[in-house]
């Protein structure tokens, strides 16, 4: 993984010192809140419902055991002993005190981490496939490119005051695990005639006006990436609406100007600035790539793994559910569920963080990843080590075998923490997971993505959930709307609104009716919820959701 | 006929800790039960201005509706209820200190 240069280290140190002085000036009254707010946001510090919240970047979701240990130490020393992993591969601390934040940032800086550009109208933390460098279906590791984009965008003088926040995601696999079509810019690594390049997707996003991104270039040569990105963001910076924050994202810019016109402006700008990129960026990329060299995988039979599968049903269930195919023979990708039934999705205690770090160090080539689905990944584990890994995870409450199942729910912090939220998300996720655990049908239901947002900004990605739930405030009461048929993959689709919303008391039974209807409707055991929905459409699911409407019509 | 004025409290977040706080007759409290209830619109506006000028202590001052039919003021909206009680997913935040709830 990437190691800071002397320049990076000095930059972070100087930036933290600058922020420390700004905090001191806020506390002694030299800065008003109006003056201080943009400065704290530039360093990832929000003021939420109950407390400050510090959002720390985990670039492309990659970290090592030492970094994870420091995240745990920070949780213990300056927060309440836990951290919350988010849908953008960040970690958030929900309870820091203002005067402690500079110390937190220094602790992060000591392990090459920071909170810069995790807030504000700028290019945010670059995200990537959480199986990067490990997945069997990967064309190339997207992380060196993501790191290049991070270096290019961090404190880029032209892009510190964009019309709105700007999010870039990269995948190196044809199977999209990075939700690239719901980002301002999505990059998919492709090969054409032996040349490496990118499919460039622009103008995707969820929120108030959900849109699936459009292909701006079906093939962009690798060496043109940075100038082309710079051209896109420059055109957006110029054309993006600043009169209305709800129309300021690039998806609206592309929609209002048309893809063709927008693309023509990008090409014009690209032609102008391309000569300024004389190859230094490619030299940097080559250096970064050497930092991401694959670990040395060992060659050994997986006898112990096979034995454990035969003798321990709980291990077999976990292995069948939480492992993914690795590109190296004998290895597996482990997804550690942060979704124990009834737990807060994405939360990990400091003890759990330390355990995951230790497992990565001992069994996983010292690598961890955070997924946009709020789980933690050990990307490289030899199969013979899996019984030991599982045993340790289980003892720490991290052995839940539910990846991709109904209780593996994305849920934004909602009104339990977030100042913008209009309803709670987490308790709904907790109750759904608990209910289906009680029913013991989770594995029978099979792959099903429920995604919950506590407001229209859609941090919980509800639009692309197979079952999406949006919490709203209806006349002072929490109300939950359901969307169906959303998909976050390479076949990205915005879900269809099912009908009127449900109260907090009604939403869990409503989801249960939906799932029971699916079990009745599926044509065969292997037909997933999404397949069934696509085959039959909204009507039978709507009938399950609103049985009283059917009764009244009869 | 003019609509009856809904009683209010002045609320904000503490500058240093970020905690939800309420203006009392003499200062600030983390306990809604100790908040000064404002039943007159002009008084409420004046108290809001007073609170808004305390830049060195508080952030994000505003007036929140309360129900005063019981012995202590209660929030009328669920958002203010969560602000007064703390998050509902864990027993933490204000819930760790019952005297503050």
PDB file of N, CA, C and O in Angstrom, chain B residues 22-29 31 34-36 47:
ATOM      1  N   UNK B  22     -29.699  23.664  26.848  1.00  0.00           N
ATOM      2  CA  UNK B  22     -30.907  24.494  26.915  1.00  0.00           C
ATOM      3  C   UNK B  22     -30.618  25.699  27.801  1.00  0.00           C
ATOM      4  O   UNK B  22     -29.949  25.581  28.836  1.00  0.00           O
ATOM      5  N   UNK B  23     -31.187  26.811  27.370  1.00  0.00           N
ATOM      6  CA  UNK B  23     -30.977  28.030  28.157  1.00  0.00           C
ATOM      7  C   UNK B  23     -31.885  28.002  29.392  1.00  0.00           C
ATOM      8  O   UNK B  23     -33.084  27.711  29.276  1.00  0.00           O
ATOM      9  N   UNK B  24     -31.286  28.296  30.534  1.00  0.00           N
ATOM     10  CA  UNK B  24     -32.068  28.439  31.764  1.00  0.00           C
ATOM     11  C   UNK B  24     -32.194  29.931  32.065  1.00  0.00           C
ATOM     12  O   UNK B  24     -31.685  30.774  31.316  1.00  0.00           O
ATOM     13  N   UNK B  25     -32.783  30.246  33.182  1.00  0.00           N
ATOM     14  CA  UNK B  25     -32.925  31.662  33.539  1.00  0.00           C
ATOM     15  C   UNK B  25     -31.568  32.305  33.786  1.00  0.00           C
ATOM     16  O   UNK B  25     -31.388  33.507  33.598  1.00  0.00           O
ATOM     17  N   UNK B  26     -30.599  31.490  34.151  1.00  0.00           N
ATOM     18  CA  UNK B  26     -29.302  32.074  34.528  1.00  0.00           C
ATOM     19  C   UNK B  26     -28.119  31.574  33.701  1.00  0.00           C
ATOM     20  O   UNK B  26     -27.008  32.048  33.865  1.00  0.00           O
ATOM     21  N   UNK B  27     -28.317  30.612  32.859  1.00  0.00           N
ATOM     22  CA  UNK B  27     -27.173  30.069  32.092  1.00  0.00           C
ATOM     23  C   UNK B  27     -27.627  28.993  31.133  1.00  0.00           C
ATOM     24  O   UNK B  27     -28.595  29.187  30.391  1.00  0.00           O
ATOM     25  N   UNK B  28     -26.925  27.850  31.158  1.00  0.00           N
ATOM     26  CA  UNK B  28     -27.234  26.759  30.242  1.00  0.00           C
ATOM     27  C   UNK B  28     -27.266  25.448  31.011  1.00  0.00           C
ATOM     28  O   UNK B  28     -26.516  25.274  31.971  1.00  0.00           O
ATOM     29  N   UNK B  29     -28.107  24.537  30.566  1.00  0.00           N
ATOM     30  CA  UNK B  29     -28.192  23.219  31.192  1.00  0.00           C
ATOM     31  C   UNK B  29     -28.270  22.160  30.099  1.00  0.00           C
ATOM     32  O   UNK B  29     -28.781  22.423  29.005  1.00  0.00           O
ATOM     33  N   UNK B  31     -30.015  19.577  30.637  1.00  0.00           N
ATOM     34  CA  UNK B  31     -31.262  18.940  31.017  1.00  0.00           C
ATOM     35  C   UNK B  31     -32.448  19.797  30.576  1.00  0.00           C
ATOM     36  O   UNK B  31     -32.630  20.919  31.053  1.00  0.00           O
ATOM     37  N   UNK B  34     -34.706  21.582  33.042  1.00  0.00           N
ATOM     38  CA  UNK B  34     -34.258  22.820  33.704  1.00  0.00           C
ATOM     39  C   UNK B  34     -34.348  24.035  32.780  1.00  0.00           C
ATOM     40  O   UNK B  34     -33.983  25.148  33.166  1.00  0.00           O
ATOM     41  N   UNK B  35     -34.812  23.833  31.560  1.00  0.00           N
ATOM     42  CA  UNK B  35     -34.840  24.945  30.589  1.00  0.00           C
ATOM     43  C   UNK B  35     -35.857  26.008  30.995  1.00  0.00           C
ATOM     44  O   UNK B  35     -36.879  25.705  31.612  1.00  0.00           O
ATOM     45  N   UNK B  36     -35.552  27.214  30.609  1.00  0.00           N
ATOM     46  CA  UNK B  36     -36.508  28.311  30.812  1.00  0.00           C
ATOM     47  C   UNK B  36     -37.564  28.224  29.708  1.00  0.00           C
ATOM     48  O   UNK B  36     -37.222  28.255  28.518  1.00  0.00           O
ATOM     49  N   UNK B  47     -34.612  36.422  24.192  1.00  0.00           N
ATOM     50  CA  UNK B  47     -33.744  35.393  24.763  1.00  0.00           C
ATOM     51  C   UNK B  47     -32.907  34.715  23.667  1.00  0.00           C
ATOM     52  O   UNK B  47     -31.751  34.358  23.881  1.00  0.00           O
TER      53      UNK B  47
END
